[in-house]
Amino acid sequence: MRILFIFFILFSFSFSSNISIFKVEGMHCPLCTTAVKKAISQVDGVQKVSARLNTKEVSVIYDEKVKIEEILSAIKTTFYEGVEISTHKYEE
């Protein structure tokens, strides 16, 4: 019974993530993308961040408890503005 409960908890966490894509205009070098990724990764509940300099897009995988506004605020600390392009459930 205990194993079943642990499995249920782990199973529910693995399916409770979202992925959002943000457009971050102004990023023009690898240091820019590094700063944005670092700021976003410090938001509690963020699991993975990747940034593409050529498209100026940042992908963020995060727990459902994270609000889009928290990610946008983190981007703003780097003096860039982020705009949410899309958000959907993330399933591995």
mmCIF file with all atom_site columns, N, CA and C in Angstrom, residues 16-20 22 36-51 58-75 90:
data_model
loop_
_atom_site.group_PDB
_atom_site.id
_atom_site.type_symbol
_atom_site.label_atom_id
_atom_site.label_alt_id
_atom_site.label_comp_id
_atom_site.label_asym_id
_atom_site.label_entity_id
_atom_site.label_seq_id
_atom_site.pdbx_PDB_ins_code
_atom_site.Cartn_x
_atom_site.Cartn_y
_atom_site.Cartn_z
_atom_site.occupancy
_atom_site.B_iso_or_equiv
_atom_site.pdbx_formal_charge
_atom_site.auth_seq_id
_atom_site.auth_comp_id
_atom_site.auth_asym_id
_atom_site.auth_atom_id
_atom_site.pdbx_PDB_model_num
ATOM 1   N N  . SER A 1 16 ? 2.218  17.287 -13.790 1.00 0.00 ? 16 SER A N  1
ATOM 2   C CA . SER A 1 16 ? 1.670  18.570 -13.362 1.00 0.00 ? 16 SER A CA 1
ATOM 3   C C  . SER A 1 16 ? 2.581  19.732 -13.738 1.00 0.00 ? 16 SER A C  1
ATOM 4   N N  . SER A 1 17 ? 3.189  19.638 -14.909 1.00 0.00 ? 17 SER A N  1
ATOM 5   C CA . SER A 1 17 ? 4.068  20.702 -15.373 1.00 0.00 ? 17 SER A CA 1
ATOM 6   C C  . SER A 1 17 ? 3.476  21.396 -16.588 1.00 0.00 ? 17 SER A C  1
ATOM 7   N N  . ASN A 1 18 ? 3.872  22.625 -16.770 1.00 0.00 ? 18 ASN A N  1
ATOM 8   C CA . ASN A 1 18 ? 3.504  23.408 -17.943 1.00 0.00 ? 18 ASN A CA 1
ATOM 9   C C  . ASN A 1 18 ? 4.765  23.779 -18.692 1.00 0.00 ? 18 ASN A C  1
ATOM 10  N N  . ILE A 1 19 ? 4.602  24.102 -19.956 1.00 0.00 ? 19 ILE A N  1
ATOM 11  C CA . ILE A 1 19 ? 5.697  24.665 -20.739 1.00 0.00 ? 19 ILE A CA 1
ATOM 12  C C  . ILE A 1 19 ? 5.179  25.927 -21.413 1.00 0.00 ? 19 ILE A C  1
ATOM 13  N N  . SER A 1 20 ? 5.959  26.985 -21.274 1.00 0.00 ? 20 SER A N  1
ATOM 14  C CA . SER A 1 20 ? 5.596  28.263 -21.892 1.00 0.00 ? 20 SER A CA 1
ATOM 15  C C  . SER A 1 20 ? 6.747  28.740 -22.758 1.00 0.00 ? 20 SER A C  1
ATOM 16  N N  . PHE A 1 22 ? 8.272  32.247 -24.424 1.00 0.00 ? 22 PHE A N  1
ATOM 17  C CA . PHE A 1 22 ? 8.254  33.696 -24.303 1.00 0.00 ? 22 PHE A CA 1
ATOM 18  C C  . PHE A 1 22 ? 9.131  34.306 -25.386 1.00 0.00 ? 22 PHE A C  1
ATOM 19  N N  . VAL A 1 36 ? 19.085 35.933 -18.805 1.00 0.00 ? 36 VAL A N  1
ATOM 20  C CA . VAL A 1 36 ? 17.647 35.664 -18.768 1.00 0.00 ? 36 VAL A CA 1
ATOM 21  C C  . VAL A 1 36 ? 17.387 34.264 -18.214 1.00 0.00 ? 36 VAL A C  1
ATOM 22  N N  . LYS A 1 37 ? 18.144 33.275 -18.682 1.00 0.00 ? 37 LYS A N  1
ATOM 23  C CA . LYS A 1 37 ? 17.959 31.901 -18.192 1.00 0.00 ? 37 LYS A CA 1
ATOM 24  C C  . LYS A 1 37 ? 18.234 31.809 -16.694 1.00 0.00 ? 37 LYS A C  1
ATOM 25  N N  . LYS A 1 38 ? 19.280 32.476 -16.235 1.00 0.00 ? 38 LYS A N  1
ATOM 26  C CA . LYS A 1 38 ? 19.616 32.447 -14.808 1.00 0.00 ? 38 LYS A CA 1
ATOM 27  C C  . LYS A 1 38 ? 18.513 33.074 -13.962 1.00 0.00 ? 38 LYS A C  1
ATOM 28  N N  . ALA A 1 39 ? 18.005 34.209 -14.418 1.00 0.00 ? 39 ALA A N  1
ATOM 29  C CA . ALA A 1 39 ? 16.938 34.891 -13.663 1.00 0.00 ? 39 ALA A CA 1
ATOM 30  C C  . ALA A 1 39 ? 15.685 34.021 -13.574 1.00 0.00 ? 39 ALA A C  1
ATOM 31  N N  . ILE A 1 40 ? 15.298 33.415 -14.686 1.00 0.00 ? 40 ILE A N  1
ATOM 32  C CA . ILE A 1 40 ? 14.091 32.573 -14.687 1.00 0.00 ? 40 ILE A CA 1
ATOM 33  C C  . ILE A 1 40 ? 14.302 31.325 -13.849 1.00 0.00 ? 40 ILE A C  1
ATOM 34  N N  . SER A 1 41 ? 15.479 30.733 -13.928 1.00 0.00 ? 41 SER A N  1
ATOM 35  C CA . SER A 1 41 ? 15.726 29.488 -13.191 1.00 0.00 ? 41 SER A CA 1
ATOM 36  C C  . SER A 1 41 ? 15.693 29.684 -11.685 1.00 0.00 ? 41 SER A C  1
ATOM 37  N N  . GLN A 1 42 ? 15.806 30.924 -11.215 1.00 0.00 ? 42 GLN A N  1
ATOM 38  C CA . GLN A 1 42 ? 15.739 31.203 -9.785  1.00 0.00 ? 42 GLN A CA 1
ATOM 39  C C  . GLN A 1 42 ? 14.312 31.269 -9.251  1.00 0.00 ? 42 GLN A C  1
ATOM 40  N N  . VAL A 1 43 ? 13.331 31.254 -10.153 1.00 0.00 ? 43 VAL A N  1
ATOM 41  C CA . VAL A 1 43 ? 11.925 31.236 -9.721  1.00 0.00 ? 43 VAL A CA 1
ATOM 42  C C  . VAL A 1 43 ? 11.629 29.846 -9.162  1.00 0.00 ? 43 VAL A C  1
ATOM 43  N N  . ASP A 1 44 ? 11.120 29.807 -7.944  1.00 0.00 ? 44 ASP A N  1
ATOM 44  C CA . ASP A 1 44 ? 10.804 28.534 -7.291  1.00 0.00 ? 44 ASP A CA 1
ATOM 45  C C  . ASP A 1 44 ? 9.751  27.774 -8.095  1.00 0.00 ? 44 ASP A C  1
ATOM 46  N N  . GLY A 1 45 ? 10.076 26.549 -8.489  1.00 0.00 ? 45 GLY A N  1
ATOM 47  C CA . GLY A 1 45 ? 9.143  25.727 -9.253  1.00 0.00 ? 45 GLY A CA 1
ATOM 48  C C  . GLY A 1 45 ? 9.525  25.598 -10.717 1.00 0.00 ? 45 GLY A C  1
ATOM 49  N N  . VAL A 1 46 ? 10.486 26.402 -11.172 1.00 0.00 ? 46 VAL A N  1
ATOM 50  C CA . VAL A 1 46 ? 10.956 26.288 -12.553 1.00 0.00 ? 46 VAL A CA 1
ATOM 51  C C  . VAL A 1 46 ? 11.872 25.071 -12.637 1.00 0.00 ? 46 VAL A C  1
ATOM 52  N N  . GLN A 1 47 ? 11.603 24.208 -13.624 1.00 0.00 ? 47 GLN A N  1
ATOM 53  C CA . GLN A 1 47 ? 12.354 22.966 -13.769 1.00 0.00 ? 47 GLN A CA 1
ATOM 54  C C  . GLN A 1 47 ? 13.440 23.060 -14.834 1.00 0.00 ? 47 GLN A C  1
ATOM 55  N N  . LYS A 1 48 ? 13.164 23.756 -15.927 1.00 0.00 ? 48 LYS A N  1
ATOM 56  C CA . LYS A 1 48 ? 14.131 23.829 -17.025 1.00 0.00 ? 48 LYS A CA 1
ATOM 57  C C  . LYS A 1 48 ? 13.888 25.096 -17.834 1.00 0.00 ? 48 LYS A C  1
ATOM 58  N N  . VAL A 1 49 ? 14.985 25.719 -18.261 1.00 0.00 ? 49 VAL A N  1
ATOM 59  C CA . VAL A 1 49 ? 14.902 26.930 -19.077 1.00 0.00 ? 49 VAL A CA 1
ATOM 60  C C  . VAL A 1 49 ? 15.872 26.769 -20.246 1.00 0.00 ? 49 VAL A C  1
ATOM 61  N N  . SER A 1 50 ? 15.404 27.118 -21.429 1.00 0.00 ? 50 SER A N  1
ATOM 62  C CA . SER A 1 50 ? 16.305 27.165 -22.586 1.00 0.00 ? 50 SER A CA 1
ATOM 63  C C  . SER A 1 50 ? 15.980 28.419 -23.385 1.00 0.00 ? 50 SER A C  1
ATOM 64  N N  . ALA A 1 51 ? 17.010 28.966 -24.018 1.00 0.00 ? 51 ALA A N  1
ATOM 65  C CA . ALA A 1 51 ? 16.837 30.202 -24.785 1.00 0.00 ? 51 ALA A CA 1
ATOM 66  C C  . ALA A 1 51 ? 17.501 30.054 -26.137 1.00 0.00 ? 51 ALA A C  1
ATOM 67  N N  . VAL A 1 58 ? 12.395 32.040 -25.391 1.00 0.00 ? 58 VAL A N  1
ATOM 68  C CA . VAL A 1 58 ? 12.802 31.332 -24.184 1.00 0.00 ? 58 VAL A CA 1
ATOM 69  C C  . VAL A 1 58 ? 11.707 30.322 -23.848 1.00 0.00 ? 58 VAL A C  1
ATOM 70  N N  . SER A 1 59 ? 12.099 29.066 -23.648 1.00 0.00 ? 59 SER A N  1
ATOM 71  C CA . SER A 1 59 ? 11.172 28.008 -23.256 1.00 0.00 ? 59 SER A CA 1
ATOM 72  C C  . SER A 1 59 ? 11.367 27.720 -21.775 1.00 0.00 ? 59 SER A C  1
ATOM 73  N N  . VAL A 1 60 ? 10.257 27.597 -21.052 1.00 0.00 ? 60 VAL A N  1
ATOM 74  C CA . VAL A 1 60 ? 10.330 27.363 -19.614 1.00 0.00 ? 60 VAL A CA 1
ATOM 75  C C  . VAL A 1 60 ? 9.389  26.218 -19.248 1.00 0.00 ? 60 VAL A C  1
ATOM 76  N N  . ILE A 1 61 ? 9.932  25.215 -18.575 1.00 0.00 ? 61 ILE A N  1
ATOM 77  C CA . ILE A 1 61 ? 9.123  24.121 -18.032 1.00 0.00 ? 61 ILE A CA 1
ATOM 78  C C  . ILE A 1 61 ? 9.045  24.364 -16.531 1.00 0.00 ? 61 ILE A C  1
ATOM 79  N N  . TYR A 1 62 ? 7.832  24.337 -15.997 1.00 0.00 ? 62 TYR A N  1
ATOM 80  C CA . TYR A 1 62 ? 7.644  24.712 -14.602 1.00 0.00 ? 62 TYR A CA 1
ATOM 81  C C  . TYR A 1 62 ? 6.433  24.017 -13.994 1.00 0.00 ? 62 TYR A C  1
ATOM 82  N N  . ASP A 1 63 ? 6.419  23.979 -12.652 1.00 0.00 ? 63 ASP A N  1
ATOM 83  C CA . ASP A 1 63 ? 5.295  23.419 -11.898 1.00 0.00 ? 63 ASP A CA 1
ATOM 84  C C  . ASP A 1 63 ? 4.069  24.290 -12.080 1.00 0.00 ? 63 ASP A C  1
ATOM 85  N N  . GLU A 1 64 ? 2.914  23.697 -11.851 1.00 0.00 ? 64 GLU A N  1
ATOM 86  C CA . GLU A 1 64 ? 1.659  24.443 -11.983 1.00 0.00 ? 64 GLU A CA 1
ATOM 87  C C  . GLU A 1 64 ? 1.529  25.573 -10.968 1.00 0.00 ? 64 GLU A C  1
ATOM 88  N N  . LYS A 1 65 ? 2.292  25.509 -9.876  1.00 0.00 ? 65 LYS A N  1
ATOM 89  C CA . LYS A 1 65 ? 2.183  26.571 -8.866  1.00 0.00 ? 65 LYS A CA 1
ATOM 90  C C  . LYS A 1 65 ? 2.812  27.884 -9.313  1.00 0.00 ? 65 LYS A C  1
ATOM 91  N N  . VAL A 1 66 ? 3.670  27.833 -10.332 1.00 0.00 ? 66 VAL A N  1
ATOM 92  C CA . VAL A 1 66 ? 4.324  29.031 -10.849 1.00 0.00 ? 66 VAL A CA 1
ATOM 93  C C  . VAL A 1 66 ? 3.340  29.821 -11.704 1.00 0.00 ? 66 VAL A C  1
ATOM 94  N N  . LYS A 1 67 ? 3.331  31.119 -11.502 1.00 0.00 ? 67 LYS A N  1
ATOM 95  C CA . LYS A 1 67 ? 2.471  31.996 -12.298 1.00 0.00 ? 67 LYS A CA 1
ATOM 96  C C  . LYS A 1 67 ? 3.301  32.633 -13.421 1.00 0.00 ? 67 LYS A C  1
ATOM 97  N N  . ILE A 1 68 ? 2.649  32.843 -14.557 1.00 0.00 ? 68 ILE A N  1
ATOM 98  C CA . ILE A 1 68 ? 3.311  33.485 -15.699 1.00 0.00 ? 68 ILE A CA 1
ATOM 99  C C  . ILE A 1 68 ? 3.914  34.825 -15.285 1.00 0.00 ? 68 ILE A C  1
ATOM 100 N N  . GLU A 1 69 ? 3.215  35.562 -14.429 1.00 0.00 ? 69 GLU A N  1
ATOM 101 C CA . GLU A 1 69 ? 3.689  36.869 -13.982 1.00 0.00 ? 69 GLU A CA 1
ATOM 102 C C  . GLU A 1 69 ? 5.039  36.765 -13.274 1.00 0.00 ? 69 GLU A C  1
ATOM 103 N N  . GLU A 1 70 ? 5.269  35.658 -12.549 1.00 0.00 ? 70 GLU A N  1
ATOM 104 C CA . GLU A 1 70 ? 6.551  35.474 -11.864 1.00 0.00 ? 70 GLU A CA 1
ATOM 105 C C  . GLU A 1 70 ? 7.688  35.327 -12.873 1.00 0.00 ? 70 GLU A C  1
ATOM 106 N N  . ILE A 1 71 ? 7.424  34.599 -13.938 1.00 0.00 ? 71 ILE A N  1
ATOM 107 C CA . ILE A 1 71 ? 8.443  34.421 -14.980 1.00 0.00 ? 71 ILE A CA 1
ATOM 108 C C  . ILE A 1 71 ? 8.698  35.744 -15.691 1.00 0.00 ? 71 ILE A C  1
ATOM 109 N N  . LEU A 1 72 ? 7.630  36.463 -16.017 1.00 0.00 ? 72 LEU A N  1
ATOM 110 C CA . LEU A 1 72 ? 7.788  37.764 -16.674 1.00 0.00 ? 72 LEU A CA 1
ATOM 111 C C  . LEU A 1 72 ? 8.542  38.746 -15.782 1.00 0.00 ? 72 LEU A C  1
ATOM 112 N N  . SER A 1 73 ? 8.283  38.704 -14.480 1.00 0.00 ? 73 SER A N  1
ATOM 113 C CA . SER A 1 73 ? 9.003  39.573 -13.538 1.00 0.00 ? 73 SER A CA 1
ATOM 114 C C  . SER A 1 73 ? 10.481 39.212 -13.482 1.00 0.00 ? 73 SER A C  1
ATOM 115 N N  . ALA A 1 74 ? 10.775 37.924 -13.537 1.00 0.00 ? 74 ALA A N  1
ATOM 116 C CA . ALA A 1 74 ? 12.177 37.484 -13.534 1.00 0.00 ? 74 ALA A CA 1
ATOM 117 C C  . ALA A 1 74 ? 12.893 37.986 -14.783 1.00 0.00 ? 74 ALA A C  1
ATOM 118 N N  . ILE A 1 75 ? 12.214 37.913 -15.918 1.00 0.00 ? 75 ILE A N  1
ATOM 119 C CA . ILE A 1 75 ? 12.800 38.425 -17.164 1.00 0.00 ? 75 ILE A CA 1
ATOM 120 C C  . ILE A 1 75 ? 13.074 39.920 -17.034 1.00 0.00 ? 75 ILE A C  1
ATOM 121 N N  . TYR A 1 90 ? 2.874  20.147 -20.084 1.00 0.00 ? 90 TYR A N  1
ATOM 122 C CA . TYR A 1 90 ? 4.098  19.472 -20.504 1.00 0.00 ? 90 TYR A CA 1
ATOM 123 C C  . TYR A 1 90 ? 4.039  18.037 -20.022 1.00 0.00 ? 90 TYR A C  1
#
